[in-house]
PDB file of C-alpha atoms in Angstrom:
ATOM      1  CA  MET P   1      85.662-112.580 103.164  1.00  0.00           C
ATOM      2  CA  ARG P   2      82.287-112.703 104.884  1.00  0.00           C
ATOM      3  CA  SER P   3      80.133-115.809 104.994  1.00  0.00           C
ATOM      4  CA  ILE P   4      77.321-115.998 102.450  1.00  0.00           C
ATOM      5  CA  THR P   5      74.089-117.612 103.542  1.00  0.00           C
ATOM      6  CA  LYS P   6      72.370-119.184 100.559  1.00  0.00           C
ATOM      7  CA  ILE P   7      68.713-118.161 100.654  1.00  0.00           C
ATOM      8  CA  GLY P   8      67.619-119.072  97.160  1.00  0.00           C
ATOM      9  CA  ASN P   9      68.097-121.877  94.726  1.00  0.00           C
ATOM     10  CA  GLY P  10      69.036-120.000  91.576  1.00  0.00           C
ATOM     11  CA  GLY P  11      65.739-120.615  89.838  1.00  0.00           C
ATOM     12  CA  TYR P  12      64.010-123.353  87.932  1.00  0.00           C
ATOM     13  CA  GLN P  13      66.335-123.448  84.915  1.00  0.00           C
ATOM     14  CA  LEU P  14      69.510-123.720  86.995  1.00  0.00           C
ATOM     15  CA  ASN P  15      68.016-126.537  89.053  1.00  0.00           C
ATOM     16  CA  ARG P  16      66.843-128.289  85.909  1.00  0.00           C
ATOM     17  CA  SER P  17      70.339-128.083  84.412  1.00  0.00           C
ATOM     18  CA  HIS P  18      71.821-129.403  87.650  1.00  0.00           C
ATOM     19  CA  GLN P  19      69.661-132.542  87.434  1.00  0.00           C
ATOM     20  CA  THR P  20      71.841-133.753  84.552  1.00  0.00           C
ATOM     21  CA  PRO P  21      75.241-132.230  85.329  1.00  0.00           C
ATOM     22  CA  PRO P  22      78.151-132.248  82.891  1.00  0.00           C
ATOM     23  CA  THR P  23      80.730-134.978  83.366  1.00  0.00           C
ATOM     24  CA  THR P  24      83.756-133.431  81.661  1.00  0.00           C
ATOM     25  CA  SER P  25      85.444-130.049  81.765  1.00  0.00           C
ATOM     26  CA  ASP P  26      84.635-129.448  78.084  1.00  0.00           C
ATOM     27  CA  GLN P  27      80.959-130.264  78.634  1.00  0.00           C
ATOM     28  CA  ALA P  28      80.878-127.953  81.652  1.00  0.00           C
ATOM     29  CA  THR P  29      82.388-125.066  79.702  1.00  0.00           C
ATOM     30  CA  SER P  30      80.113-125.596  76.716  1.00  0.00           C
ATOM     31  CA  ARG P  31      76.915-125.976  78.722  1.00  0.00           C
ATOM     32  CA  TRP P  32      77.695-123.008  80.994  1.00  0.00           C
ATOM     33  CA  SER P  33      78.508-120.816  77.986  1.00  0.00           C
ATOM     34  CA  SER P  34      75.139-121.603  76.415  1.00  0.00           C
ATOM     35  CA  PHE P  35      73.124-121.390  79.655  1.00  0.00           C
ATOM     36  CA  GLY P  36      70.595-118.669  78.886  1.00  0.00           C
ATOM     37  CA  TYR P  37      69.382-117.870  82.391  1.00  0.00           C
ATOM     38  CA  LYS P  38      72.443-116.263  83.967  1.00  0.00           C
ATOM     39  CA  GLU P  39      70.587-112.999  84.620  1.00  0.00           C
ATOM     40  CA  GLU P  40      68.052-114.819  86.815  1.00  0.00           C
ATOM     41  CA  VAL P  41      70.896-116.458  88.752  1.00  0.00           C
ATOM     42  CA  THR P  42      72.720-113.119  88.990  1.00  0.00           C
ATOM     43  CA  GLN P  43      69.660-111.474  90.552  1.00  0.00           C
ATOM     44  CA  SER P  44      69.393-114.246  93.170  1.00  0.00           C
ATOM     45  CA  LEU P  45      73.079-113.913  94.016  1.00  0.00           C
ATOM     46  CA  LEU P  46      72.883-110.106  94.194  1.00  0.00           C
ATOM     47  CA  ALA P  47      70.048-110.346  96.710  1.00  0.00           C
ATOM     48  CA  GLU P  48      71.735-112.817  99.034  1.00  0.00           C
ATOM     49  CA  GLN P  49      75.128-111.073  98.834  1.00  0.00           C
ATOM     50  CA  TYR P  50      73.629-107.604  99.407  1.00  0.00           C
ATOM     51  CA  GLY P  51      75.128-106.482  96.097  1.00  0.00           C
ATOM     52  CA  LEU P  52      78.685-107.222  97.264  1.00  0.00           C
ATOM     53  CA  CYS P  53      81.462-109.065  95.448  1.00  0.00           C
ATOM     54  CA  ALA P  54      82.021-112.385  97.242  1.00  0.00           C
ATOM     55  CA  TYR P  55      85.800-111.910  97.221  1.00  0.00           C
ATOM     56  CA  SER P  56      86.471-108.200  97.713  1.00  0.00           C
ATOM     57  CA  GLU P  57      83.187-107.110  99.355  1.00  0.00           C
ATOM     58  CA  VAL P  58      83.042-104.024  97.127  1.00  0.00           C
ATOM     59  CA  ARG P  59      79.780-102.887  95.556  1.00  0.00           C
ATOM     60  CA  PRO P  60      80.623-103.161  91.847  1.00  0.00           C
ATOM     61  CA  ASP P  61      77.675-100.965  90.856  1.00  0.00           C
ATOM     62  CA  GLN P  62      79.012 -98.104  92.997  1.00  0.00           C
ATOM     63  CA  LEU P  63      82.389 -98.367  91.268  1.00  0.00           C
ATOM     64  CA  GLY P  64      80.937 -98.511  87.768  1.00  0.00           C
ATOM     65  CA  LEU P  65      81.930-102.161  87.400  1.00  0.00           C
ATOM     66  CA  GLY P  66      80.032-105.155  86.150  1.00  0.00           C
ATOM     67  CA  VAL P  67      79.751-108.582  87.735  1.00  0.00           C
ATOM     68  CA  HIS P  68      80.034-112.202  86.741  1.00  0.00           C
ATOM     69  CA  ILE P  69      78.948-115.504  88.220  1.00  0.00           C
ATOM     70  CA  GLU P  70      81.923-117.259  89.762  1.00  0.00           C
ATOM     71  CA  HIS P  71      82.217-120.990  90.381  1.00  0.00           C
ATOM     72  CA  ILE P  72      83.885-121.425  93.779  1.00  0.00           C
ATOM     73  CA  GLU P  73      85.037-124.889  92.802  1.00  0.00           C
ATOM     74  CA  PRO P  74      86.039-124.430  89.142  1.00  0.00           C
ATOM     75  CA  LYS P  75      84.130-126.168  86.376  1.00  0.00           C
ATOM     76  CA  SER P  76      87.392-127.720  85.222  1.00  0.00           C
ATOM     77  CA  ALA P  77      88.036-129.297  88.632  1.00  0.00           C
ATOM     78  CA  ASN P  78      84.515-130.565  89.271  1.00  0.00           C
ATOM     79  CA  PRO P  79      82.218-130.356  86.226  1.00  0.00           C
ATOM     80  CA  ALA P  80      79.331-131.907  88.178  1.00  0.00           C
ATOM     81  CA  ARG P  81      79.073-128.695  90.266  1.00  0.00           C
ATOM     82  CA  THR P  82      78.700-126.395  87.243  1.00  0.00           C
ATOM     83  CA  PHE P  83      74.979-125.805  87.906  1.00  0.00           C
ATOM     84  CA  ASP P  84      75.100-126.367  91.673  1.00  0.00           C
ATOM     85  CA  TYR P  85      73.755-123.143  93.190  1.00  0.00           C
ATOM     86  CA  SER P  86      75.726-123.694  96.386  1.00  0.00           C
ATOM     87  CA  ASN P  87      78.901-123.492  94.258  1.00  0.00           C
ATOM     88  CA  LEU P  88      78.037-120.105  92.726  1.00  0.00           C
ATOM     89  CA  VAL P  89      78.782-116.590  93.954  1.00  0.00           C
ATOM     90  CA  LEU P  90      78.756-113.169  92.365  1.00  0.00           C
ATOM     91  CA  SER P  91      82.121-111.563  91.765  1.00  0.00           C
ATOM     92  CA  ALA P  92      83.118-108.101  90.575  1.00  0.00           C
ATOM     93  CA  LEU P  93      84.379-107.475  87.057  1.00  0.00           C
ATOM     94  CA  SER P  94      82.473-108.481  83.971  1.00  0.00           C
ATOM     95  CA  SER P  95      84.103-109.673  80.761  1.00  0.00           C
ATOM     96  CA  ASP P  96      83.737-106.126  79.418  1.00  0.00           C
ATOM     97  CA  ASP P  97      85.564-104.729  82.458  1.00  0.00           C
ATOM     98  CA  LEU P  98      88.509-107.027  81.742  1.00  0.00           C
ATOM     99  CA  LYS P  99      88.952-105.371  78.335  1.00  0.00           C
ATOM    100  CA  THR P 100      89.604-101.987  79.954  1.00  0.00           C
ATOM    101  CA  ILE P 101      91.453-102.879  83.169  1.00  0.00           C
ATOM    102  CA  ASP P 102      95.192-103.477  83.327  1.00  0.00           C
ATOM    103  CA  LYS P 103      95.878-107.159  84.011  1.00  0.00           C
ATOM    104  CA  THR P 104      97.804-106.291  87.176  1.00  0.00           C
ATOM    105  CA  ALA P 105      94.684-104.582  88.582  1.00  0.00           C
ATOM    106  CA  VAL P 106      92.383-107.596  88.177  1.00  0.00           C
ATOM    107  CA  PHE P 107      90.938-108.856  91.463  1.00  0.00           C
ATOM    108  CA  GLY P 108      88.271-111.184  92.821  1.00  0.00           C
ATOM    109  CA  GLY P 109      87.256-114.315  90.989  1.00  0.00           C
ATOM    110  CA  HIS P 110      89.105-113.380  87.819  1.00  0.00           C
ATOM    111  CA  ALA P 111      92.344-113.096  89.791  1.00  0.00           C
ATOM    112  CA  LYS P 112      92.005-116.572  91.293  1.00  0.00           C
ATOM    113  CA  LEU P 113      91.551-118.097  87.825  1.00  0.00           C
ATOM    114  CA  SER P 114      91.001-121.851  88.211  1.00  0.00           C
ATOM    115  CA  GLN P 115      92.765-122.178  91.538  1.00  0.00           C
ATOM    116  CA  TYR P 116      90.825-123.910  94.276  1.00  0.00           C
ATOM    117  CA  ASP P 117      92.034-124.845  97.727  1.00  0.00           C
ATOM    118  CA  ALA P 118      89.492-126.912  99.622  1.00  0.00           C
TER     119      ALA P 118
END
């Protein structure tokens, strides 16, 4: 995996949400699910990652795959980092992709699930 240099901040709404971070796993999941500015964050991540998946370094768009925003340190392990831009990367495979891909072929952030090894 190559190093990712953070060049942006994810935008106003992400920073605003990070000012009052969730304190529980349930709050983190609920607030992230309803966060309406993921496309803005996705565009920032795409630019700084040169369109590559943070885990596999593939270009999802060239493979006909979608992307999702991945929390490096899972929301369940550290809810306070849910809206922390330095904890976010773009990973291949959207939720729609998961519906059509065999579970044994899943890779990237979806394959790691909630595992985190500091």
